[in-house]
PDB file of C-alpha atoms in Angstrom:
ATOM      1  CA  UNK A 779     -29.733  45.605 -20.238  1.00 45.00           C
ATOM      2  CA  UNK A 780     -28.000  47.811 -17.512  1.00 50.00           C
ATOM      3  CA  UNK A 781     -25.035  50.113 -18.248  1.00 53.00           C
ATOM      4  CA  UNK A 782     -22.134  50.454 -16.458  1.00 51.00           C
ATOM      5  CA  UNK A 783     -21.629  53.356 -15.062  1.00 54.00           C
ATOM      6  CA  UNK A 784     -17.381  53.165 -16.448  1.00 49.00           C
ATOM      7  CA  UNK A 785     -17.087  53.160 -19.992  1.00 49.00           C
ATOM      8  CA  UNK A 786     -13.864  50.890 -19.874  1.00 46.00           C
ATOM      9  CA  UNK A 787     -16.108  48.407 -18.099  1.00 46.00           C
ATOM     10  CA  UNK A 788     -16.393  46.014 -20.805  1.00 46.00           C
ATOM     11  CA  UNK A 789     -12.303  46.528 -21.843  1.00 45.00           C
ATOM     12  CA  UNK A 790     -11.720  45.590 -18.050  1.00 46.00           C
ATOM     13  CA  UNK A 791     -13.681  42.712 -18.283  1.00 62.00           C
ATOM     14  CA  UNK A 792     -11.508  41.332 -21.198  1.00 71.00           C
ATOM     15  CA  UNK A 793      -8.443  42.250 -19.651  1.00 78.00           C
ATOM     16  CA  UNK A 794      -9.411  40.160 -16.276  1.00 76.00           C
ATOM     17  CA  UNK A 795     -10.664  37.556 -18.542  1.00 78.00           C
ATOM     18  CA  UNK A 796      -7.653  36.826 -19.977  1.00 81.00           C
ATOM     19  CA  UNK A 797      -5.493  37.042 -16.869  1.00 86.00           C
ATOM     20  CA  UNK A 798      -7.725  34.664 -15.355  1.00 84.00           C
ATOM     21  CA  UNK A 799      -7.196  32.321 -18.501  1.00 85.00           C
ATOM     22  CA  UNK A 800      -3.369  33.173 -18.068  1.00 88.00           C
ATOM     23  CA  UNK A 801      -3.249  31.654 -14.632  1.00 89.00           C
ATOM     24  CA  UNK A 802      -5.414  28.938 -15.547  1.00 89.00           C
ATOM     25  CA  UNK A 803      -2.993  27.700 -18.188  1.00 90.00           C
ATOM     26  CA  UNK A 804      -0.525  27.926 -15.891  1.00 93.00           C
ATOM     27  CA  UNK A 805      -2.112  26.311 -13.364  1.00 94.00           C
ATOM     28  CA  UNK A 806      -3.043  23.348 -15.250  1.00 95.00           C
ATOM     29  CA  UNK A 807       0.272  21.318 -16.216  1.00 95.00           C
ATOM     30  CA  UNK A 808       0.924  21.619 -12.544  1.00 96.00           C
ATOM     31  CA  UNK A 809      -2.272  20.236 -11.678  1.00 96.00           C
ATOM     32  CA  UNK A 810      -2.166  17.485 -14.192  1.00 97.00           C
ATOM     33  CA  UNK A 811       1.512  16.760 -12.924  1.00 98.00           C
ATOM     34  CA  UNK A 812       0.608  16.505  -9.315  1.00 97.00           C
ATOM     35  CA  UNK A 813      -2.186  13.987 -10.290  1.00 97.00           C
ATOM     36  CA  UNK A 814       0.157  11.672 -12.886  1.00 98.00           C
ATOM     37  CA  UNK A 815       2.630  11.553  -9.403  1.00 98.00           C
ATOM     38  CA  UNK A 816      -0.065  10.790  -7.127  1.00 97.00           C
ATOM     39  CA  UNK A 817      -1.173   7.868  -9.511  1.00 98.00           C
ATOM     40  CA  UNK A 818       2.466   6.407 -10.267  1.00 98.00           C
ATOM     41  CA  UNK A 819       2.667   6.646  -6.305  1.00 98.00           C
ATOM     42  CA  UNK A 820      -0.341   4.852  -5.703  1.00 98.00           C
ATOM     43  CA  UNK A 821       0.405   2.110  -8.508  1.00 98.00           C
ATOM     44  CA  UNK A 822       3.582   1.787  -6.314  1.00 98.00           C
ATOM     45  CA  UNK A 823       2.031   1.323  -3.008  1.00 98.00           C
ATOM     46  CA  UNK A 824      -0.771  -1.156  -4.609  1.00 98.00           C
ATOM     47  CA  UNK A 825       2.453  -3.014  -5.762  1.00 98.00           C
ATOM     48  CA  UNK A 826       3.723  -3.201  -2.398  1.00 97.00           C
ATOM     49  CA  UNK A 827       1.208  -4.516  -1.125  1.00 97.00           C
ATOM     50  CA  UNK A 828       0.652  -7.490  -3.904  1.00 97.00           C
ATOM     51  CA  UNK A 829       4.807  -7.996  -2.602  1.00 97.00           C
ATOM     52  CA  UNK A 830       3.495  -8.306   1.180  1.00 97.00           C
ATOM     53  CA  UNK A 831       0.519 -10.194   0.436  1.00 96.00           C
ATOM     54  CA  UNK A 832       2.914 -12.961  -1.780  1.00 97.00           C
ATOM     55  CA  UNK A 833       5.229 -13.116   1.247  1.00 96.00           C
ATOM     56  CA  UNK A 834       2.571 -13.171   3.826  1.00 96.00           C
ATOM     57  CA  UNK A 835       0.872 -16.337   2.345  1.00 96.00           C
ATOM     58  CA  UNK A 836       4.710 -17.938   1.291  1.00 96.00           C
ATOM     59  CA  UNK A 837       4.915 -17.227   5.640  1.00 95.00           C
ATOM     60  CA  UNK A 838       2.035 -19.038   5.821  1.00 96.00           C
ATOM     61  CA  UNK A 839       3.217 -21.899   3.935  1.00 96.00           C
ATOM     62  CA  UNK A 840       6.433 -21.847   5.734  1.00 94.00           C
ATOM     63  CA  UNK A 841       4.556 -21.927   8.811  1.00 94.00           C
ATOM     64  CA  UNK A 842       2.518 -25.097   8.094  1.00 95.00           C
ATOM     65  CA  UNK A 843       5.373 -27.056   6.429  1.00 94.00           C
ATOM     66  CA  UNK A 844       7.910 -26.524  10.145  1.00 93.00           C
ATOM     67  CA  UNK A 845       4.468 -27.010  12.198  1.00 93.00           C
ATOM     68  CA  UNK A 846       4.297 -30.492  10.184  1.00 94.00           C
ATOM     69  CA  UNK A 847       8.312 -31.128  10.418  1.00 90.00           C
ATOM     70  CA  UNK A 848       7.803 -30.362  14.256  1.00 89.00           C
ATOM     71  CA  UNK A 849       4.651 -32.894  14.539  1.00 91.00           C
ATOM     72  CA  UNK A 850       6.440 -35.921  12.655  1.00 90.00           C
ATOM     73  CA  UNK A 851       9.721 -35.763  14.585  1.00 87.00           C
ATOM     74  CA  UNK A 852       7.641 -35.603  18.074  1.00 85.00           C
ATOM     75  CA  UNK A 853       5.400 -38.469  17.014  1.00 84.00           C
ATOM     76  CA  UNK A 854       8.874 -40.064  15.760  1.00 83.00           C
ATOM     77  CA  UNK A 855      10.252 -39.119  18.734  1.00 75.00           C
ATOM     78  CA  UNK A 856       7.682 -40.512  21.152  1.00 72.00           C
ATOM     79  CA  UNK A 857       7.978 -43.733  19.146  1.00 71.00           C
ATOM     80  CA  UNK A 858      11.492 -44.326  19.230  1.00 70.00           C
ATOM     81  CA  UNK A 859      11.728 -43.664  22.719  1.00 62.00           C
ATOM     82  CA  UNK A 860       8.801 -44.768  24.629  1.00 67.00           C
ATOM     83  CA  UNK A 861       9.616 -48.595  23.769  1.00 65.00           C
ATOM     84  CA  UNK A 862      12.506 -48.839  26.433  1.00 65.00           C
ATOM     85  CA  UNK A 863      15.889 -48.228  27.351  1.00 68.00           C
ATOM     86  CA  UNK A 864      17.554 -45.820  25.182  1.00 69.00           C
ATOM     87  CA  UNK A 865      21.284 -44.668  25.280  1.00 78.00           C
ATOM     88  CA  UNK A 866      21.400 -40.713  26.769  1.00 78.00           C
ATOM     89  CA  UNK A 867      23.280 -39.278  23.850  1.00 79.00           C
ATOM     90  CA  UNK A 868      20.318 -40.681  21.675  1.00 78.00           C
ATOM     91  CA  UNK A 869      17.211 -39.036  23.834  1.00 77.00           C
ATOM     92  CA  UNK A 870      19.156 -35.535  24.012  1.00 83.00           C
ATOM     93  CA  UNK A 871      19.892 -35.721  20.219  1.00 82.00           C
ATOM     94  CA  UNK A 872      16.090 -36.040  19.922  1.00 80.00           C
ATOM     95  CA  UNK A 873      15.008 -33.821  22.263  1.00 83.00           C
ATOM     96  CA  UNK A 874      17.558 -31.124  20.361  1.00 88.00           C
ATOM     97  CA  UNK A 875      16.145 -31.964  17.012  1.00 87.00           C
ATOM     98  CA  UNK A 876      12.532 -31.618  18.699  1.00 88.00           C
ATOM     99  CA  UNK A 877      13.856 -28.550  20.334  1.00 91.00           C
ATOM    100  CA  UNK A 878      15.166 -26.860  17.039  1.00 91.00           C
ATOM    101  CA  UNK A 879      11.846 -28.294  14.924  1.00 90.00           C
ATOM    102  CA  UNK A 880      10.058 -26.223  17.888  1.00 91.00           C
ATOM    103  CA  UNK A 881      12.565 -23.182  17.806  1.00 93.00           C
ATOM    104  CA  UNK A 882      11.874 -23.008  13.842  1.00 92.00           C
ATOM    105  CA  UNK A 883       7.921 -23.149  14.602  1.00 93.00           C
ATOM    106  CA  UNK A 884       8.405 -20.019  16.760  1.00 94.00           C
ATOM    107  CA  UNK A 885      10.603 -17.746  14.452  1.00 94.00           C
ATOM    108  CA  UNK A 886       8.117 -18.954  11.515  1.00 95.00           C
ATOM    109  CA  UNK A 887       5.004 -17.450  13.580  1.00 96.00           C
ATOM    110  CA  UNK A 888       7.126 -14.411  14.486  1.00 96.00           C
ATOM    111  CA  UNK A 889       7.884 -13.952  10.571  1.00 95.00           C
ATOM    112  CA  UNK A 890       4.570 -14.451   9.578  1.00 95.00           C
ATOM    113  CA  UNK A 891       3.130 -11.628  12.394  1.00 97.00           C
ATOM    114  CA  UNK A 892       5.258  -9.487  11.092  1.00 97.00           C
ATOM    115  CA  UNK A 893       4.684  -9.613   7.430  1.00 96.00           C
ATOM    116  CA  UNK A 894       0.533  -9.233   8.606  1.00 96.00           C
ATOM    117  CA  UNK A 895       1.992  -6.053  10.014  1.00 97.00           C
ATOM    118  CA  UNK A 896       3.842  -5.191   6.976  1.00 97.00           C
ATOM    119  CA  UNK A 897       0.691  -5.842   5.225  1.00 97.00           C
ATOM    120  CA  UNK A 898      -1.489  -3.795   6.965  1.00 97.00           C
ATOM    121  CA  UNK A 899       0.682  -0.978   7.241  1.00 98.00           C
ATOM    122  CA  UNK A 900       1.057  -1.094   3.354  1.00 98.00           C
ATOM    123  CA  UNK A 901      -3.478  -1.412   2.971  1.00 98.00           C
ATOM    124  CA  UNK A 902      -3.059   2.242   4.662  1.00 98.00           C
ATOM    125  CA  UNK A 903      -1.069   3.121   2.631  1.00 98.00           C
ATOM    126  CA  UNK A 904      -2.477   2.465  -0.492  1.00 98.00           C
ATOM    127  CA  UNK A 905      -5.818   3.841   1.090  1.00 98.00           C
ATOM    128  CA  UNK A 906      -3.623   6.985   1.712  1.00 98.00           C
ATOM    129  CA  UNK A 907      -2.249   7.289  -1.661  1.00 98.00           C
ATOM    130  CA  UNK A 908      -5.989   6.578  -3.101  1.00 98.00           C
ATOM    131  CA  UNK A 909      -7.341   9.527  -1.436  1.00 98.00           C
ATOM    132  CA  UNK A 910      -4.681  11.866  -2.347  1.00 98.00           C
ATOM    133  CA  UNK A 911      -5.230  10.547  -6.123  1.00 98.00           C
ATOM    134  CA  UNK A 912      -8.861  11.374  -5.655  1.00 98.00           C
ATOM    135  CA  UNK A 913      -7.952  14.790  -4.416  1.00 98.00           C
ATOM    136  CA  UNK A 914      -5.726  15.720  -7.240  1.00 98.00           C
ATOM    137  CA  UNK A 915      -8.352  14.371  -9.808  1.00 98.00           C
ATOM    138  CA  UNK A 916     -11.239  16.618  -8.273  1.00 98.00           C
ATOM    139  CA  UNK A 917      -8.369  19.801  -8.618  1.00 96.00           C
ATOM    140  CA  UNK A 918      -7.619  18.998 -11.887  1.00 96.00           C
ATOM    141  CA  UNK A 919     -11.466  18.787 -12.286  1.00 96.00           C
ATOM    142  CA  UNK A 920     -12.382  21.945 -10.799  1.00 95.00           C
ATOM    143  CA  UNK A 921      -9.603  24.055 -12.588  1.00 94.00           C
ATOM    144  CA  UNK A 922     -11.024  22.206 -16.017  1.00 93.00           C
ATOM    145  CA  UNK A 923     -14.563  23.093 -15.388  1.00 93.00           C
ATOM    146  CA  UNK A 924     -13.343  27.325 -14.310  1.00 90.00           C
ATOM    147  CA  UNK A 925     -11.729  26.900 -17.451  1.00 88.00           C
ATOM    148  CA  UNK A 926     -14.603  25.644 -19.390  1.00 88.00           C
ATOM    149  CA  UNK A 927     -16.877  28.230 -17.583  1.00 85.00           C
ATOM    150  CA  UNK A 928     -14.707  31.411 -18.033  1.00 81.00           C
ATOM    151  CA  UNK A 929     -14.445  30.496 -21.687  1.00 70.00           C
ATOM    152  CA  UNK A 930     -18.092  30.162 -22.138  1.00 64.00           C
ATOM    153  CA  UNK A 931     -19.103  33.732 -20.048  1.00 59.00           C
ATOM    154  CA  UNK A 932     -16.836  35.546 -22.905  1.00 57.00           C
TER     155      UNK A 932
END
């Protein structure tokens, strides 16, 4: 076993010992808080995006029920028309119910892009808020294990 060549080696030793302990306990509560924020913020963002999944799919089904309502009144349309002589005020009211079914079509598809968009934007950021969750974790981790370590070289 060496010596050292200081006497007050070993009373040193203790003294950075528990200064290193000191900032460890201090260290950890803010550690541990950082981590129980990134988690609540990535239970947030995961509940997000279960809100723009459910509208994405109820834009789906929004979609498919106008694309239907646009199909029957054409196929009514064509129909009702195509037989012979029809008064004008009748084939315009058609054609601006067809017009309207088609309109509705349109701003359904544009509603339905944009929640995909919504929903995409919110993956990242979910994926953002995992890694950042996974980063506090392996610091809270790491101080543990000094902790553990520094304890155990006493």
């Amino acid at each position: 076993m060496r010596r050292h060549p200081l006497p007050d080696h070993d009373i040193m030793t203790d003294e950075g010992s528990a200064e290193l302990q000191q900032a460890f306990s201090l260290l950890l509560p803010i550690r541990r808080q950082r981590l129980r924020r990134c988690e609540r913020l990535q239970r947030q963002a995961e509940q997000a995006l279960c809100e723009t999944q459910r509208q994405s799919a109820e834009a789906e089904h929004q979609l498919e029920a106008a694309q239907q309502h646009y199909q029957q009144l054409r196929d009514s349309f064509a129909g009702h028309h195509q037989s012979g002589l029809q008064k004008q005020e009748r084939l315009v009211g058609g054609l601006d119910r067809e017009r309207q079914a088609s309109d509705a079509v349109s701003g359904q598809r544009n509603q339905l892009q944009q929640c995909r968009a919504q929903q995409v934007m919110q993956q990242q950021q979910v994926q953002y808020t995992q890694q950042q969750t996974q980063a506090r974790l392996r610091d809270v981790e790491k101080l543990e294990y000094l902790m553990a370590h520094s304890e155990a070289l006493r």
